[in-house]
Amino acid sequence: MKEFPIRLENGTATQQDLIFCQNLWNLASSEVEKRPFLLLIAQYQRKVAQNPALCIEMLLPTVGVYVSNLPVSKSKSPKKQKQSLKVPPLEDWTIDSGNALCAIEIANCLLDDGQIEIALQIIDEVGQKFSDESRVLAAETGGDLYQQMKIYDRSVEFYTFALKVLETLKKTEYELGKGERKIFSEEQMFLKNRIEDKRRKAQKFFEADRYGPDWVAYRDAQEMDFAEDFLTAYWLYGKVIEKYPESIYAEASRCYRIVLLTKFADIDNFKNFSEVIKTKQEKLPELRQKLFFAQKSKREEDIQKYQAEIENITSFLTLATTLPTGIKAIEQAEIEAEKFIVADETGLYRGEVMLEIGLCYLTVFFEIDVGEEWLNRTQNWLKKIQDTTEMLNTFPIPTLSADISKPPEKTFHRDMWGNLLDIEPKAGDLVNRQTCKWYINHLMANTQVFLGFLDFVRDDISSAMEHFELMKVCDIKISESLQKKESNMYDRLSDYCKKGHLRRATKEDLKSFKARQRFIILLADFYATIEVFDKAWKITENFLKGKYGKYNKNQEAYLRFACAWALWADSVVSNRNEHRKYAQEILCKFLTDKNLQIQPIASRALFSCANVFRYTNNPENMRKAISIFHFIEKNYPKSEQYDQAIYARCTELYFLGNEAEKLLAIHDLEKFLENKPNGPYADVVKQRLEKWRNKK
């Protein structure tokens, strides 16, 4: 019986379901007990049998209006009646908590018949009288009513109100060990999902009216793109091109479909492909069942709806199962890009496509020559665009969506503490040289930083610096940081160029890596230098997993150090605690693996390991850090980290420990100062000791 309301909603309820419900109705001993079954039987007449007149005839007595004493029919439902439905004036009704749902169902019948005014009166009456599920259903019907009237903003308001009321009706449940919590019942969850689905559709209609269906279609594609549902985004961009081929949104979609092909080239982006395909496939049997029942009942509106949904999913699955991946994807991207460029060499988005293909070759396939060729093409295209005095081709931006599709004025802003933060375009923004002043410079800066990196890989430091200088000029964010003497990408790159190595990988570290593997290590370290930490750790993680060939213990030691360092940095930036724990796991191998402990980088790795535990404000982790610092003191007395480890251990021991441990920390630092009175840490140790002694 619990399935019957769901089948009614889906349009898949059968005559057998109706008969079963009628039998339960007959068995009920009172009108109060009969009413829930009567309501379901009446809903069957409206939703499945398309006989709203019979539905109303059954339910009017429940609100105190006796127009018929006919028993509930057990025979097959009659055909839908075409005459307008009649109901007595609302003042003749008696609506209370026991019949409110019946009143709402009558309102739904009138709404289907186009009698808006009386339907609105009924739901207003129920909505004002009650605060339970009746009010939720009344508000939902109000949303349906305004959607039928094509007043979509009001429709959204009613659905939103319904959901707010529903939120207040959550049931209280006690869970052992967790205490009380508020949850939706199964029926409330079903209702919530139904209303949310209606609200999404109403919102789409509202936005299409206000901003244009072309912008809505483009925005939807970008939302999937930004959410990294690349398969769905690729399909939706195709729909934009198909429906609005001459629009600027189609031109943007042509670009982003090519860019997505570069995503399909990277195996790391395949993770959710099968899940997306599976979800779509699982919907087909249910939709076909709904279509079958709709055809059986000759509900034309539902037939068209389900046929369209099936066609869309079939189209998506056909595309998804034939889409190129891996090397075939980047090859297809090149083919599509050449067509795109030939169609209009100085048109919008061409440089963006060139850059993404170049970066894919460099960062996914580690093909330096091909990648650099595409980067040089990007650079030449950008210079041509900047130098030309001709009127370049543009697209008219539809008036309706001109404001909503405007990209950010700048690529960054300062927060209340003065920190520079990036401003990312939102889904639906048109980002190109026609719409934003910073677009060309932004592309040029990204191109120059990678061209400079390639020169650094070849040890051509002077040429690398020329590219970084041009990047500095193009990137307004860097220019502002330099003026205020803040940390920035240019300073880091120029500083490491002077040192001859990037952030983590010293020349000594690189000696054991040759050819392609050396380039991969440098690429990961380059990402760490420009603080794109997620890519830095993913590259080294893939290396550790053996995706780039075999490696020895010396190489493994560096990979663990570099991967964990980038994970740790990423955890600080993104506030992802699981990345810090993963970094700890990777580095703790140095505490148990003797072969790793004898590698040149071991003391650096262990010092990082201690810091990953240390900077957590967790006493247990800080104790772990102290033990690792002590391990370094004991096993690496000649390392650069030896002095740092003593100072760090004593500092943590003093702040964390009891009185005896505080005295031990002071004693060990005093002994350290005696042994190295002129060492690099001498001054800071003196200051620390003086401060501690004054506290005693």
XYZ file of C-alpha atoms in Angstrom:
696
model
C 0.000 0.000 0.000
C 2.976 2.332 0.620
C 3.882 1.984 -3.066
C 0.468 3.102 -4.324
C 1.020 6.886 -3.768
C 4.398 6.628 -5.522
C 2.850 4.766 -8.455
C 0.089 7.348 -8.620
C 2.692 10.098 -8.808
C 4.633 8.247 -11.503
C 1.503 7.380 -13.457
C 2.226 3.650 -13.161
C -0.624 2.635 -10.840
C -2.709 -0.238 -12.220
C -6.342 -1.378 -12.014
C -5.174 -4.062 -9.551
C -3.753 -1.346 -7.274
C -7.110 0.435 -7.441
C -9.090 -2.713 -6.596
C -6.778 -3.487 -3.661
C -7.272 0.042 -2.328
C -11.047 -0.202 -2.804
C -11.087 -3.437 -0.782
C -9.258 -1.712 2.049
C -11.764 1.130 1.817
C -14.635 -1.368 2.163
C -12.987 -3.001 5.187
C -12.568 0.282 7.071
C -15.183 0.639 9.808
C -15.597 4.432 9.997
C -15.554 7.468 7.741
C -12.311 8.629 9.375
C -10.639 5.279 8.600
C -12.064 5.223 5.077
C -10.915 8.718 4.127
C -7.180 8.004 3.330
C -8.230 5.165 0.991
C -10.962 7.301 -0.564
C -8.403 10.035 -1.274
C -6.093 7.568 -3.062
C -8.994 6.165 -5.112
C -10.020 9.693 -6.099
C -6.409 10.575 -7.021
C -6.345 7.520 -9.264
C -9.328 8.918 -11.150
C -7.534 12.221 -11.747
C -3.942 11.113 -12.328
C -4.388 7.804 -14.142
C -7.976 7.502 -15.399
C -8.127 11.206 -16.294
C -11.589 11.504 -14.807
C -11.383 14.586 -12.548
C -15.203 14.862 -12.460
C -15.464 11.505 -10.667
C -12.580 12.514 -8.383
C -14.486 15.650 -7.331
C -17.750 13.718 -6.950
C -16.044 11.326 -4.538
C -14.369 14.036 -2.448
C -17.023 16.744 -2.144
C -18.870 14.865 0.648
C -15.670 14.907 2.712
C -15.832 18.717 2.824
C -19.514 18.737 3.769
C -21.018 19.121 0.272
C -23.369 16.229 -0.529
C -24.100 16.285 -4.260
C -24.183 12.553 -4.779
C -24.621 9.372 -2.784
C -23.091 7.174 -5.461
C -20.813 4.431 -4.105
C -17.191 4.264 -5.212
C -17.084 2.537 -8.575
C -15.281 -0.792 -8.750
C -15.498 -1.006 -12.497
C -13.082 0.417 -15.004
C -12.880 4.189 -14.931
C -14.953 6.038 -17.532
C -13.322 8.122 -20.172
C -12.278 11.637 -19.268
C -15.272 13.941 -19.300
C -14.895 17.033 -21.465
C -17.451 19.314 -19.803
C -16.241 21.917 -17.328
C -16.202 20.709 -13.732
C -18.727 22.221 -11.321
C -18.339 22.697 -7.573
C -20.476 24.599 -5.053
C -19.170 27.946 -3.707
C -16.396 27.675 -1.144
C -18.561 29.211 1.615
C -20.654 26.021 1.508
C -17.613 23.893 2.385
C -16.369 22.832 5.788
C -12.584 22.429 5.715
C -10.861 21.003 8.768
C -7.675 19.054 9.590
C -9.382 15.775 8.659
C -10.392 16.764 5.122
C -7.774 19.379 4.137
C -5.955 16.932 1.844
C -9.229 16.135 0.087
C -9.842 19.854 -0.455
C -6.372 20.210 -1.994
C -7.066 17.274 -4.320
C -10.301 18.975 -5.481
C -8.213 22.130 -6.108
C -5.837 20.046 -8.245
C -8.776 18.802 -10.323
C -9.977 22.381 -10.847
C -6.455 23.482 -11.683
C -6.188 20.776 -14.369
C -9.499 22.068 -15.726
C -8.193 25.642 -15.884
C -10.428 26.981 -13.091
C -7.643 29.016 -11.539
C -9.674 31.345 -9.341
C -11.571 28.745 -7.301
C -8.428 26.532 -7.053
C -6.493 29.496 -5.651
C -9.267 30.193 -3.116
C -9.126 26.606 -1.856
C -5.359 26.448 -1.414
C -5.364 29.880 0.222
C -7.999 28.659 2.701
C -5.985 25.517 3.542
C -2.663 27.328 3.615
C -3.860 29.860 6.156
C -5.688 27.375 8.407
C -3.087 24.645 8.911
C 0.641 24.258 9.613
C 1.149 20.555 8.891
C 1.614 18.623 5.626
C -1.668 20.157 4.457
C 0.031 23.526 4.285
C 2.948 22.026 2.360
C 0.613 20.450 -0.202
C -1.412 23.658 -0.471
C 1.746 25.636 -1.215
C 2.828 22.972 -3.730
C -0.513 23.253 -5.508
C -0.076 27.027 -5.488
C 3.252 26.541 -7.226
C 1.559 24.293 -9.797
C -1.139 26.906 -10.295
C 1.272 29.757 -10.993
C 3.376 27.547 -13.224
C 0.270 26.809 -15.302
C -0.361 30.576 -15.461
C 3.289 31.022 -16.555
C 3.997 33.318 -13.621
C 7.173 31.430 -12.841
C 8.660 33.698 -10.168
C 5.536 33.258 -8.024
C 5.626 29.537 -8.730
C 9.187 29.349 -7.377
C 8.125 31.336 -4.310
C 5.300 28.893 -3.515
C 7.528 25.826 -3.948
C 10.218 27.428 -1.783
C 7.646 28.192 0.914
C 6.405 24.596 0.772
C 9.940 23.323 1.358
C 10.455 25.717 4.269
C 7.274 24.496 5.944
C 8.290 20.885 5.301
C 11.623 21.550 6.981
C 9.779 22.471 10.191
C 7.932 19.125 10.149
C 10.995 16.919 10.442
C 10.634 14.071 12.904
C 12.814 13.906 16.019
C 14.808 10.698 16.335
C 17.244 9.549 19.010
C 20.356 7.740 17.836
C 22.543 5.935 20.361
C 25.790 7.801 20.885
C 24.700 10.783 18.811
C 21.660 12.039 20.667
C 18.609 13.596 19.084
C 18.490 14.591 15.445
C 15.842 15.883 13.073
C 15.120 13.744 10.009
C 12.540 13.533 7.239
C 10.219 10.558 7.241
C 10.129 8.423 4.096
C 6.886 10.123 2.992
C 8.290 13.592 3.695
C 11.423 12.782 1.722
C 9.314 11.711 -1.245
C 7.360 14.960 -0.992
C 10.548 17.012 -0.639
C 12.106 15.462 -3.761
C 8.916 16.038 -5.753
C 8.650 19.703 -4.792
C 12.369 20.338 -5.366
C 12.043 18.844 -8.836
C 9.080 21.114 -9.582
C 10.946 24.136 -8.256
C 13.963 23.405 -10.465
C 11.713 23.252 -13.515
C 9.868 26.449 -12.554
C 13.188 28.188 -11.955
C 14.357 27.144 -15.414
C 11.188 28.497 -17.019
C 11.566 31.743 -15.067
C 15.192 32.150 -16.126
C 14.390 31.301 -19.750
C 11.728 34.025 -19.773
C 13.992 36.543 -18.109
C 17.391 35.797 -19.670
C 16.595 33.734 -22.746
C 16.600 29.946 -23.291
C 19.981 30.144 -25.054
C 21.687 31.542 -21.958
C 19.955 28.988 -19.685
C 21.136 26.118 -21.889
C 24.695 27.482 -21.876
C 24.625 28.088 -18.110
C 23.421 24.514 -17.493
C 26.306 23.135 -19.544
C 28.819 25.234 -17.646
C 27.400 24.172 -14.283
C 28.144 20.558 -15.200
C 31.574 21.593 -16.511
C 32.474 23.422 -13.285
C 31.158 20.463 -11.245
C 33.555 18.228 -13.247
C 30.733 16.185 -14.736
C 32.553 16.472 -18.039
C 30.469 13.903 -19.925
C 27.199 15.697 -19.240
C 28.795 19.081 -19.934
C 30.097 17.891 -23.313
C 26.630 16.654 -24.279
C 24.926 19.851 -23.085
C 27.372 22.077 -24.967
C 26.414 20.066 -28.043
C 22.743 20.851 -27.396
C 23.548 24.581 -27.255
C 25.275 24.354 -30.636
C 22.391 22.326 -32.070
C 19.609 24.659 -30.869
C 21.314 28.067 -31.144
C 24.016 27.593 -33.821
C 24.464 31.279 -34.684
C 24.638 32.587 -31.106
C 27.671 33.625 -29.089
C 26.770 30.824 -26.669
C 27.220 28.288 -29.449
C 30.636 29.780 -30.249
C 31.662 29.488 -26.602
C 30.306 25.926 -26.526
C 32.405 24.976 -29.576
C 35.466 26.133 -27.678
C 34.626 24.328 -24.449
C 33.783 21.063 -26.194
C 37.317 21.058 -27.591
C 38.686 21.908 -24.145
C 36.699 19.009 -22.686
C 38.313 16.657 -25.182
C 41.619 17.575 -23.519
C 40.005 16.548 -20.207
C 38.981 13.205 -21.707
C 42.638 12.685 -22.579
C 43.553 12.538 -18.869
C 42.787 9.237 -17.154
C 42.387 11.039 -13.801
C 39.162 12.521 -15.160
C 37.635 9.118 -15.961
C 36.728 8.364 -12.344
C 33.062 9.304 -12.466
C 32.411 8.530 -16.149
C 31.078 5.026 -15.519
C 28.955 6.249 -12.592
C 27.339 8.963 -14.720
C 26.620 6.461 -17.508
C 25.245 3.910 -15.014
C 22.906 6.505 -13.454
C 21.521 7.416 -16.869
C 21.093 3.760 -17.879
C 19.200 2.995 -14.665
C 16.630 5.685 -15.470
C 15.626 4.158 -18.811
C 13.550 1.150 -17.582
C 11.547 3.385 -15.226
C 10.908 5.952 -17.968
C 9.849 3.259 -20.426
C 7.434 1.895 -17.838
C 5.994 5.369 -17.298
C 5.664 5.829 -21.058
C 3.860 2.502 -21.371
C 1.258 3.488 -18.754
C 0.907 6.972 -20.238
C 0.231 5.459 -23.673
C -2.204 2.990 -22.155
C -4.139 5.823 -20.495
C -3.678 8.071 -23.575
C -2.214 10.904 -21.500
C -0.701 12.899 -24.374
C 1.192 15.398 -22.218
C 2.926 12.614 -20.279
C 3.581 10.645 -23.472
C 5.443 13.595 -24.991
C 7.357 14.256 -21.750
C 8.562 10.672 -21.298
C 9.410 10.245 -24.977
C 11.566 13.390 -24.843
C 13.346 12.188 -21.682
C 14.045 8.774 -23.214
C 15.350 10.362 -26.418
C 17.652 12.655 -24.402
C 19.119 9.823 -22.336
C 19.539 7.612 -25.403
C 21.305 10.461 -27.183
C 23.566 11.021 -24.163
C 24.458 7.319 -23.858
C 25.232 7.054 -27.569
C 27.603 10.002 -27.249
C 29.183 8.780 -24.000
C 29.914 5.292 -25.287
C 31.500 6.544 -28.526
C 33.514 9.440 -27.096
C 37.301 9.223 -27.607
C 39.514 9.058 -24.508
C 43.253 9.079 -23.861
C 45.481 9.811 -26.841
C 42.517 9.545 -29.217
C 40.802 12.377 -27.342
C 43.693 14.825 -27.784
C 44.010 13.820 -31.428
C 40.297 14.544 -31.895
C 40.750 17.839 -30.048
C 43.447 18.836 -32.554
C 41.189 17.982 -35.501
C 38.295 19.975 -34.039
C 40.599 22.864 -33.135
C 41.977 23.156 -36.657
C 38.422 23.314 -38.040
C 37.526 25.916 -35.411
C 40.564 28.049 -36.262
C 40.105 27.824 -40.039
C 36.479 28.956 -39.678
C 37.724 32.291 -38.268
C 41.429 32.623 -37.455
C 41.031 35.739 -35.321
C 37.645 34.761 -33.915
C 36.719 34.487 -30.270
C 38.180 31.678 -28.128
C 40.799 30.467 -30.669
C 43.784 31.232 -28.449
C 42.117 29.550 -25.491
C 41.713 26.332 -27.477
C 45.353 26.434 -28.635
C 46.614 26.938 -25.083
C 44.554 24.066 -23.644
C 45.767 21.628 -26.298
C 49.361 22.675 -25.647
C 48.978 22.239 -21.899
C 47.364 18.830 -22.382
C 50.347 17.604 -24.387
C 52.745 18.989 -21.784
C 51.033 18.027 -18.549
C 49.175 14.826 -19.477
C 51.404 13.194 -22.107
C 54.652 15.046 -21.259
C 55.226 15.706 -24.965
C 57.473 18.779 -24.840
C 57.871 19.448 -28.577
C 54.183 19.193 -29.526
C 53.095 21.059 -26.426
C 55.550 23.877 -27.054
C 54.440 24.148 -30.679
C 50.846 24.792 -29.560
C 52.014 27.267 -26.905
C 53.959 29.186 -29.541
C 50.870 29.229 -31.764
C 48.925 30.648 -28.822
C 51.558 33.331 -28.271
C 51.565 34.299 -31.961
C 47.751 34.441 -32.064
C 47.654 36.672 -28.995
C 50.227 39.054 -30.458
C 48.283 39.217 -33.710
C 45.101 40.049 -31.823
C 46.879 42.731 -29.801
C 48.713 44.285 -32.756
C 45.943 44.358 -35.346
C 44.043 47.569 -36.056
C 41.310 45.757 -37.976
C 37.814 45.293 -36.596
C 37.824 41.705 -35.394
C 34.741 39.518 -35.678
C 32.428 39.568 -32.684
C 29.012 38.180 -31.836
C 25.974 40.149 -30.690
C 25.194 39.437 -27.030
C 21.436 38.962 -26.573
C 19.859 41.887 -24.726
C 18.071 39.616 -22.255
C 21.295 37.991 -21.054
C 23.714 40.908 -21.493
C 23.927 41.647 -17.761
C 23.657 38.131 -16.351
C 26.464 36.869 -18.629
C 28.957 39.625 -17.735
C 32.220 38.208 -16.380
C 33.999 39.699 -13.337
C 35.599 43.120 -13.889
C 38.853 41.829 -12.350
C 40.388 38.433 -11.741
C 41.050 39.073 -8.047
C 39.967 41.025 -4.986
C 41.162 41.636 -1.449
C 39.368 40.200 1.542
C 38.830 42.059 4.825
C 42.359 41.134 5.940
C 43.903 42.412 2.716
C 44.652 38.987 1.240
C 44.544 38.713 -2.543
C 41.923 36.183 -3.625
C 41.015 35.004 -7.113
C 37.593 35.818 -8.544
C 36.347 32.927 -10.621
C 33.747 33.470 -13.385
C 30.409 31.865 -12.564
C 28.503 29.429 -14.764
C 26.886 31.329 -17.619
C 29.493 34.075 -17.838
C 30.834 34.896 -21.292
C 34.606 35.145 -20.890
C 36.347 36.304 -24.080
C 38.189 39.292 -25.546
C 34.875 40.884 -26.509
C 33.461 40.862 -22.977
C 36.427 41.407 -20.636
C 39.466 43.673 -20.643
C 41.692 41.187 -18.846
C 41.074 38.169 -21.106
C 43.969 38.622 -23.557
C 46.477 39.457 -20.812
C 45.254 36.514 -18.756
C 45.842 34.098 -21.644
C 49.218 35.671 -22.396
C 50.347 35.365 -18.761
C 49.387 31.673 -18.674
C 51.189 31.064 -21.967
C 54.353 32.852 -20.859
C 54.657 31.066 -17.535
C 54.688 27.659 -19.261
C 57.032 28.777 -22.038
C 59.348 30.074 -19.309
C 59.114 26.741 -17.527
C 60.149 24.888 -20.703
C 63.212 27.127 -21.028
C 64.028 26.428 -17.374
C 63.842 22.675 -18.103
C 66.460 23.248 -20.831
C 68.601 25.262 -18.362
C 68.124 28.367 -20.516
C 67.620 30.613 -17.496
C 67.913 33.968 -19.301
C 65.202 33.010 -21.817
C 63.022 31.647 -19.016
C 63.308 34.982 -17.188
C 62.248 36.864 -20.339
C 59.015 34.875 -20.387
C 58.484 35.395 -16.651
C 59.066 39.150 -17.078
C 56.359 39.265 -19.767
C 54.079 37.226 -17.495
C 54.636 39.809 -14.740
C 53.602 42.642 -17.063
C 50.444 40.825 -18.202
C 49.272 39.633 -14.785
C 47.750 42.586 -12.895
C 47.506 40.537 -9.713
C 51.273 39.950 -9.735
C 51.945 43.616 -10.513
C 49.887 44.700 -7.512
C 51.589 42.141 -5.269
C 55.007 43.404 -6.350
C 54.052 47.001 -5.600
C 52.963 46.032 -2.082
C 55.963 43.693 -1.649
C 53.711 40.688 -1.065
C 54.538 37.062 -1.849
C 53.820 36.298 -5.511
C 54.494 33.854 -8.303
C 56.995 36.050 -10.151
C 59.229 36.491 -7.106
C 59.245 32.756 -6.462
C 60.046 31.886 -10.084
C 62.813 34.491 -10.426
C 64.303 33.498 -7.073
C 64.403 29.818 -7.994
C 65.837 30.640 -11.415
C 68.746 32.361 -9.662
C 69.241 29.285 -7.460
C 69.033 26.984 -10.472
C 66.246 24.835 -9.066
C 62.535 25.127 -8.313
C 60.729 24.749 -5.002
C 61.601 21.252 -3.768
C 63.729 19.467 -6.371
C 67.389 20.441 -5.943
C 69.977 19.581 -8.581
C 71.104 16.767 -6.299
C 67.530 15.392 -6.169
C 67.244 15.502 -9.946
C 70.413 13.527 -10.609
C 68.652 10.180 -10.273
C 65.868 11.131 -12.714
C 66.533 11.045 -16.442
C 64.767 12.179 -19.607
C 60.968 11.921 -19.373
C 60.960 11.167 -15.639
C 63.094 14.250 -14.966
C 60.603 16.406 -16.874
C 57.706 14.950 -14.842
C 59.503 15.717 -11.549
C 60.229 19.261 -12.704
C 56.620 19.730 -13.807
C 55.322 18.680 -10.385
C 57.819 21.004 -8.706
C 56.834 23.814 -11.081
C 53.200 23.399 -10.012
C 54.354 23.548 -6.383
C 56.258 26.751 -7.171
C 53.223 28.474 -8.711
C 51.173 27.021 -5.833
C 48.880 24.779 -7.823
C 49.364 22.167 -5.131
C 46.626 19.751 -6.193
C 48.351 19.100 -9.527
C 51.752 18.909 -7.833
C 50.765 16.081 -5.495
C 48.683 14.218 -8.092
C 51.637 13.995 -10.488
C 53.968 12.659 -7.796
C 51.264 10.324 -6.493
C 50.830 8.865 -9.991
C 54.615 8.447 -10.143
C 54.560 6.540 -6.835
C 51.810 4.317 -8.227
C 54.123 3.319 -11.078
C 52.252 5.139 -13.875
C 55.455 6.720 -15.209
C 57.733 3.716 -15.026
C 59.835 1.951 -12.418
C 61.810 3.793 -9.749
C 64.502 2.908 -7.209
C 64.600 3.616 -3.449
C 66.459 6.893 -3.915
C 63.764 8.088 -6.318
C 60.990 6.775 -4.077
C 62.393 8.786 -1.174
C 62.208 12.011 -3.162
C 58.730 11.184 -4.528
C 57.367 10.557 -1.039
C 58.871 13.801 0.216
C 57.564 15.884 -2.725
C 54.108 14.299 -2.786
C 53.576 14.701 0.956
C 54.876 18.282 0.963
C 52.404 19.260 -1.795
C 49.586 17.421 -0.009
C 50.384 19.255 3.188
C 50.459 22.616 1.388
C 47.176 21.776 -0.355
C 45.568 20.856 2.977
C 46.475 24.308 4.326
C 45.083 26.107 1.250
C 41.939 23.997 0.825
C 41.426 23.138 4.513
C 41.160 19.449 3.659
C 42.172 17.448 6.700
C 42.230 14.181 4.738
C 45.151 15.516 2.646
C 47.185 16.198 5.784
C 46.508 12.667 7.024
C 47.514 11.263 3.638
C 50.757 13.273 3.825
C 51.457 11.796 7.272
C 50.843 8.298 5.937
C 53.251 8.780 3.026
C 56.046 10.258 5.162
C 55.750 7.873 8.108
C 57.160 5.149 5.829
C 60.564 6.778 6.543
C 60.198 5.762 10.200
C 59.881 2.060 9.387
C 61.716 1.494 6.080
C 65.479 1.173 6.639
C 66.205 1.540 2.931
C 64.408 4.876 2.842
C 66.223 6.063 5.975
C 69.629 5.831 4.275
C 68.642 7.956 1.263
C 70.112 11.509 0.987
C 66.700 13.165 1.339
C 65.647 11.179 4.421
C 66.358 13.900 7.022
C 64.463 16.513 4.974
C 61.533 14.136 4.569
C 61.452 13.291 8.274
C 61.595 16.958 9.224
C 58.597 17.580 6.953
C 56.889 14.576 8.510
C 57.364 16.074 11.974
C 55.981 19.420 10.826
C 52.895 17.807 9.303
C 52.141 16.417 12.767
C 53.365 19.516 14.589
C 51.150 22.192 13.042
C 47.790 20.694 13.983
C 47.182 22.074 17.503
C 46.589 18.476 18.541
C 48.612 17.376 21.622
C 48.831 13.768 20.434
C 50.130 14.824 17.013
C 52.563 17.273 18.595
C 53.952 14.469 20.791
C 54.438 12.459 17.606
C 56.313 15.420 16.089
C 58.603 15.621 19.143
C 59.508 11.923 18.784
C 60.303 12.411 15.069
C 62.512 15.452 15.813
C 64.325 13.300 18.362
C 64.710 10.539 15.740
C 66.426 13.068 13.424
C 68.781 14.193 16.240
C 69.738 10.613 16.935
C 70.197 9.370 13.373
C 71.219 12.409 11.275
C 73.703 14.480 13.322
C 75.488 15.775 10.209
C 72.362 16.809 8.309
C 71.113 20.359 7.732
C 68.015 19.435 9.702
C 69.921 18.461 12.862
C 70.010 21.958 14.427
C 66.436 22.671 13.330
C 65.249 19.416 14.872
C 66.821 20.192 18.278
C 65.372 23.678 18.380
C 61.910 22.492 17.222
C 61.847 19.554 19.675
C 62.808 21.709 22.651
C 60.329 24.420 21.706
C 57.424 21.978 21.436
C 58.502 20.119 24.568
C 58.556 23.347 26.577
C 55.110 24.502 25.477
C 53.495 21.076 25.660
C 55.246 19.437 28.583
C 55.042 19.351 32.363
C 57.525 21.096 34.655
C 60.109 18.338 34.309
C 59.845 18.441 30.518
C 60.162 22.237 30.513
C 63.393 21.932 32.498
C 64.619 19.277 30.075
C 63.882 21.571 27.109
C 65.880 24.424 28.733
C 68.747 22.046 29.585
C 68.970 20.637 26.051
C 68.939 24.106 24.458
C 71.654 25.311 26.837
C 73.798 22.305 25.918
C 73.098 22.940 22.224
C 74.259 26.554 22.616
C 77.449 25.434 24.364
C 78.297 23.126 21.465
C 77.445 25.686 18.752
C 77.831 29.171 20.240
C 78.218 30.731 16.792
C 75.886 28.458 14.826
C 73.043 29.670 12.605
C 70.521 29.135 15.408
C 72.620 30.695 18.175
C 70.843 34.062 18.317
C 67.321 32.666 18.248
C 68.235 30.067 20.892
C 69.621 32.798 23.161
C 66.403 34.785 22.805
C 64.291 31.748 23.520
C 66.292 30.773 26.609
C 66.187 34.309 27.992
C 62.408 34.389 27.590
C 61.957 31.032 29.309
C 64.275 31.907 32.196
C 62.394 35.142 32.839
C 59.177 33.139 33.222
C 60.638 30.981 35.982
